[in-house]
Amino acid sequence: MRSLIVNLLLVVAVFALALVALGSGMGGVEIGIWFFAQLAAITFVVLRYVRQRRLS
């Protein structure tokens, strides 16, 4: 099982790469959607980590 830090870094790296790839074509609405998608992904990673820790 990977640590929480590694999983969070992976999520941030993937979203950062997507932002760089799409950066100049994104407006305010797209950046807002991107931000909330990243927030949801981080929340999912943390909740999954907490559930796995509780089971073991």
XYZ file of C-alpha atoms in Angstrom:
56
model
C 0.000 0.000 0.000
C 1.378 3.380 -1.005
C 1.467 6.116 1.571
C -0.993 8.962 1.643
C 1.676 11.476 0.629
C 2.583 9.499 -2.500
C -1.066 9.215 -3.527
C -1.656 12.931 -2.983
C 1.457 13.812 -4.979
C 0.251 11.607 -7.837
C -3.151 13.334 -7.877
C -1.572 16.795 -7.850
C 0.925 15.816 -10.571
C -1.784 14.479 -12.885
C -3.913 17.582 -12.451
C -0.888 19.852 -12.886
C -0.014 18.117 -16.161
C -3.607 18.504 -17.343
C -3.533 22.187 -16.419
C -0.289 22.729 -18.329
C -1.636 20.853 -21.350
C -4.906 22.776 -21.421
C -3.766 25.961 -19.685
C -4.079 28.684 -22.303
C -7.454 27.477 -23.549
C -9.130 27.446 -20.149
C -11.401 30.214 -18.951
C -12.746 30.948 -15.496
C -15.464 28.311 -15.596
C -13.087 25.595 -16.762
C -10.551 26.450 -14.074
C -13.333 26.327 -11.471
C -14.420 22.899 -12.698
C -10.769 21.759 -12.733
C -10.302 22.993 -9.155
C -13.393 21.176 -7.854
C -12.425 17.995 -9.720
C -9.002 18.118 -8.079
C -10.587 18.750 -4.682
C -12.888 15.745 -5.208
C -9.933 13.549 -6.213
C -7.966 14.583 -3.123
C -11.006 13.920 -0.912
C -11.440 10.480 -2.497
C -7.769 9.608 -1.911
C -7.899 10.678 1.737
C -11.182 8.850 2.437
C -9.902 5.663 0.770
C -6.695 5.871 2.813
C -8.643 6.306 6.060
C -10.918 3.345 5.220
C -7.933 1.118 4.412
C -6.179 2.102 7.641
C -9.292 1.353 9.649
C -9.636 -2.125 8.124
C -6.047 -3.146 8.786
